[in-house]
Tab-separated table of C-alpha atoms in Angstrom:
chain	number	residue	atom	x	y	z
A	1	UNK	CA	-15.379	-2.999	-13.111
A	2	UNK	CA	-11.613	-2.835	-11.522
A	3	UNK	CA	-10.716	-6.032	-9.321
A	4	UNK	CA	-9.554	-4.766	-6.129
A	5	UNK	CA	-5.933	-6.398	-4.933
A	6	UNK	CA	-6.097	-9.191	-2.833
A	7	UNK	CA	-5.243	-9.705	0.633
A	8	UNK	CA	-1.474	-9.760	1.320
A	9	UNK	CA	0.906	-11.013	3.672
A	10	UNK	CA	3.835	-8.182	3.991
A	11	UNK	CA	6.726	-7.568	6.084
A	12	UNK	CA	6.498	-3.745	5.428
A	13	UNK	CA	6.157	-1.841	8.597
A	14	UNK	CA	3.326	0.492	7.895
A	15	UNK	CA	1.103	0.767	4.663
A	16	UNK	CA	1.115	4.077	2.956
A	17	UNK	CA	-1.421	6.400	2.681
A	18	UNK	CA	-3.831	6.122	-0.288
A	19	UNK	CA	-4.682	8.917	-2.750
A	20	UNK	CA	-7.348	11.329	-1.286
A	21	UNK	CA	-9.770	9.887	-4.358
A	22	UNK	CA	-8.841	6.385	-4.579
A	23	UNK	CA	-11.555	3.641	-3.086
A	24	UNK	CA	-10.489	1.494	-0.796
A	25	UNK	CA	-10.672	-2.127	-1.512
A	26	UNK	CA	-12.933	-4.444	0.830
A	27	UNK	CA	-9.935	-7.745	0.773
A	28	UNK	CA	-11.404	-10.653	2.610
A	29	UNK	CA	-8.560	-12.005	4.798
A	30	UNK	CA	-10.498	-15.193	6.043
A	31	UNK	CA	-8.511	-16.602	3.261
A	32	UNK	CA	-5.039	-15.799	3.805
A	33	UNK	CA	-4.906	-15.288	7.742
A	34	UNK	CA	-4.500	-18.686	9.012
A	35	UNK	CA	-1.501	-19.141	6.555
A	36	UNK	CA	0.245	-16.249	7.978
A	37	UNK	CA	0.241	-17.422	11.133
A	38	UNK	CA	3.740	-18.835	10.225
A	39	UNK	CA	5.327	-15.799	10.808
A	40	UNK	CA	5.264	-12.817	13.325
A	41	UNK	CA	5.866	-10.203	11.321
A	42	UNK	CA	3.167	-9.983	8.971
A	43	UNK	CA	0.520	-7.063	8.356
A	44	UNK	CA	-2.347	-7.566	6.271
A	45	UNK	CA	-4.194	-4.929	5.495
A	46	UNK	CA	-6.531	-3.255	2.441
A	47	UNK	CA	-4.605	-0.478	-0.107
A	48	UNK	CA	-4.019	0.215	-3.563
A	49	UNK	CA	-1.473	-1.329	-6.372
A	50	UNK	CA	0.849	1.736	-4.958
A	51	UNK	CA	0.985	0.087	-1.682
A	52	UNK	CA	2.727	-2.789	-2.964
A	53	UNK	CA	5.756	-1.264	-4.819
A	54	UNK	CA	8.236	-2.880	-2.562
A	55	UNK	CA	6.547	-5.473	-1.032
A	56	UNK	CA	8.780	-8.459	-1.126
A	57	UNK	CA	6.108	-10.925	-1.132
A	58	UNK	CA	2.202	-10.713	-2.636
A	59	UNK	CA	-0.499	-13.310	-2.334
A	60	UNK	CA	-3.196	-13.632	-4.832
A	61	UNK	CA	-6.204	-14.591	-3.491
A	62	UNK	CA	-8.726	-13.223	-5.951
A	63	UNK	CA	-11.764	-15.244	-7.140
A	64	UNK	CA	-15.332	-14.699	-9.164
A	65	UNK	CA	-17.872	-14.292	-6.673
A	66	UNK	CA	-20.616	-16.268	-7.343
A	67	UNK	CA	-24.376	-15.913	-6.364
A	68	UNK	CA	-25.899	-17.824	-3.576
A	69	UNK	CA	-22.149	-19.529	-3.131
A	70	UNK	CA	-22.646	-21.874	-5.815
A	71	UNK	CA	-19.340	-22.390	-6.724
A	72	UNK	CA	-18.549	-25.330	-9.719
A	73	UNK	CA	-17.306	-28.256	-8.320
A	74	UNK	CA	-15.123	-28.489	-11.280
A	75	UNK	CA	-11.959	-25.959	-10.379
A	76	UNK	CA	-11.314	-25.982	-14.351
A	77	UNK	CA	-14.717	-24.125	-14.686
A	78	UNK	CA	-13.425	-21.303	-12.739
A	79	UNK	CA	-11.264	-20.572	-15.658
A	80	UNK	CA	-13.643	-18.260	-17.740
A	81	UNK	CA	-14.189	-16.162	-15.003
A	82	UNK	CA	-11.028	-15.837	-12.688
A	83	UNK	CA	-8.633	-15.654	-16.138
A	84	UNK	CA	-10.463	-12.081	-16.674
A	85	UNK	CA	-9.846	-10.954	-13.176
A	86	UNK	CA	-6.171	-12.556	-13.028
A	87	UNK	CA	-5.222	-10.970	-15.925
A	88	UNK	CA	-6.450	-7.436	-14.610
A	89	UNK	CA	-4.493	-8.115	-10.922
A	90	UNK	CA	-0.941	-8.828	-12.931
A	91	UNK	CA	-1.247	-5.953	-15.334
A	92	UNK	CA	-2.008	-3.611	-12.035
A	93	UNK	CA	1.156	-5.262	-10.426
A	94	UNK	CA	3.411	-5.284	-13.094
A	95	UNK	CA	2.906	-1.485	-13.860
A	96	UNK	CA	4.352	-1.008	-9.973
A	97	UNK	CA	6.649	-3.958	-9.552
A	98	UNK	CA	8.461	-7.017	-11.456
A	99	UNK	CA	10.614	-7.720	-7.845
A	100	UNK	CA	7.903	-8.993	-5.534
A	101	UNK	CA	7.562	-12.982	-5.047
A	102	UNK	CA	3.867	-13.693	-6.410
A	103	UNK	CA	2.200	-16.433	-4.746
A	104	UNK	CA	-1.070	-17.381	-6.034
A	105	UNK	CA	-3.848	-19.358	-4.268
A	106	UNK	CA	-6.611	-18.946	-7.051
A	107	UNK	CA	-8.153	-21.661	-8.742
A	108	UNK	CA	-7.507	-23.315	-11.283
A	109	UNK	CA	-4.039	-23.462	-9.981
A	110	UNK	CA	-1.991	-23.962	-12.671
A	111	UNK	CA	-3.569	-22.323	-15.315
A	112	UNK	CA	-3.944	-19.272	-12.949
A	113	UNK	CA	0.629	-19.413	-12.443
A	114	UNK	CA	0.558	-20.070	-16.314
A	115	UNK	CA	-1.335	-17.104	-17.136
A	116	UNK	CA	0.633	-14.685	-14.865
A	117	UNK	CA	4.249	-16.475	-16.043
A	118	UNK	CA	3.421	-16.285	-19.633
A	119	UNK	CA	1.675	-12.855	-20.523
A	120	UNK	CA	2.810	-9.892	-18.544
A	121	UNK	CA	6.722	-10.170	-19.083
A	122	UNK	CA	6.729	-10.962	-15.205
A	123	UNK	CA	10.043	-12.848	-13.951
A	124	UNK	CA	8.636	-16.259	-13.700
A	125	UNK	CA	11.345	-17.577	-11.312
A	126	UNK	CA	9.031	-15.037	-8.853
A	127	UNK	CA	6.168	-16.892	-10.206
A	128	UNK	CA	4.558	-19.277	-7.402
A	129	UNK	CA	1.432	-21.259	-7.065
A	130	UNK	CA	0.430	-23.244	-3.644
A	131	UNK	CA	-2.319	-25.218	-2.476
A	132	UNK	CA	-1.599	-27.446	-0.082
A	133	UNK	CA	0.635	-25.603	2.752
A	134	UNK	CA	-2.648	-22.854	2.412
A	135	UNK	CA	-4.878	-26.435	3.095
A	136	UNK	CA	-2.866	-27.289	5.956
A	137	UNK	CA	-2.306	-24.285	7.328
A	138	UNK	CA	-6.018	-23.203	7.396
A	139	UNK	CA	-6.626	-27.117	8.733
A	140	UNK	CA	-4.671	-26.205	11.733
A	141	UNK	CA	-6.348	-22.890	12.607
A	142	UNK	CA	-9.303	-24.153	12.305
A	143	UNK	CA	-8.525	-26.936	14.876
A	144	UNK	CA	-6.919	-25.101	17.088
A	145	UNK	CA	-9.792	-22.169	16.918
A	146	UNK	CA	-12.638	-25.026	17.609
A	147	UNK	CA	-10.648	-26.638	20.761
A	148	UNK	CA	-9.929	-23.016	21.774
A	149	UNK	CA	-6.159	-23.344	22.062
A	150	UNK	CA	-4.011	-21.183	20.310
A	151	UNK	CA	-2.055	-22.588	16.794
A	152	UNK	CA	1.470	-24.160	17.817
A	153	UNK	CA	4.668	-23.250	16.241
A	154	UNK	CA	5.981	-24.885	13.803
């Protein structure tokens, strides 16, 4: 089964229109909105590999789904399964682009960046893996969503 791309944060203006026959991904962006929320500019939205061609910047978002929510407490368990689905999302980006910044917010972290920096020929200076802004970030959105206020600038 083909991982659909991930959610991602883009400055384009407009996506483009996918084939006639091409599915459309189902992204989640629960994930990835509150961390936009640094910047005006930014359209999120569900497309193909082809839509991403000259995005500037990509976020990786992309996880197992597990059943009933159990997910391991252990982040270096998620290896087995998100490795798979990593290495299926770069090979898909690579074949349209090698100039985007790739930021990745899958777990496990670091093996997830070493995986993408090491195997697909990918510039690894364009390589980046976050955590903690993301943390913060969604922190702050949720506050401010909870005390009904809107999130301040930064």
């Amino acid at each position: 089964m083909k991982t659909p791309p991930s959610p991602a944060c883009s400055a384009k203006s407009s996506p483009s229109t996918p084939a006639a026959n091409a599915p459309l991904p189902k992204p989640s962006t629960k994930c990835t909105l509150p961390g936009c929320s640094y910047r005006a500019n930014v359209r999120i939205y569900g497309g193909g590999y082809d839509d991403i061609a000259d995005a500037d910047v990509i976020v990786i978002a992309a996880t197992h789904i597990w059943p009933h929510g159990e997910v391991p407490a252990d982040r270096q368990a998620l290896l087995g399964n998100n490795a798979a689905i990593i290495r299926q999302i770069m090979g898909d980006i690579s074949r349209v682009t090698r100039d985007a910044v790739l930021v990745f917010i899958t777990n496990p972290l670091d093996t997830v960046v070493y995986i993408a920096a090491t195997e697909f020929g990918y510039p690894k200076e364009k390589i980046i893996g976050t955590g903690c802004v993301l943390d913060s970030s969604r922190l702050r959105f949720l506050l401010a969503t909870a005390a009904t206020a809107s999130t301040p600038k930064p």
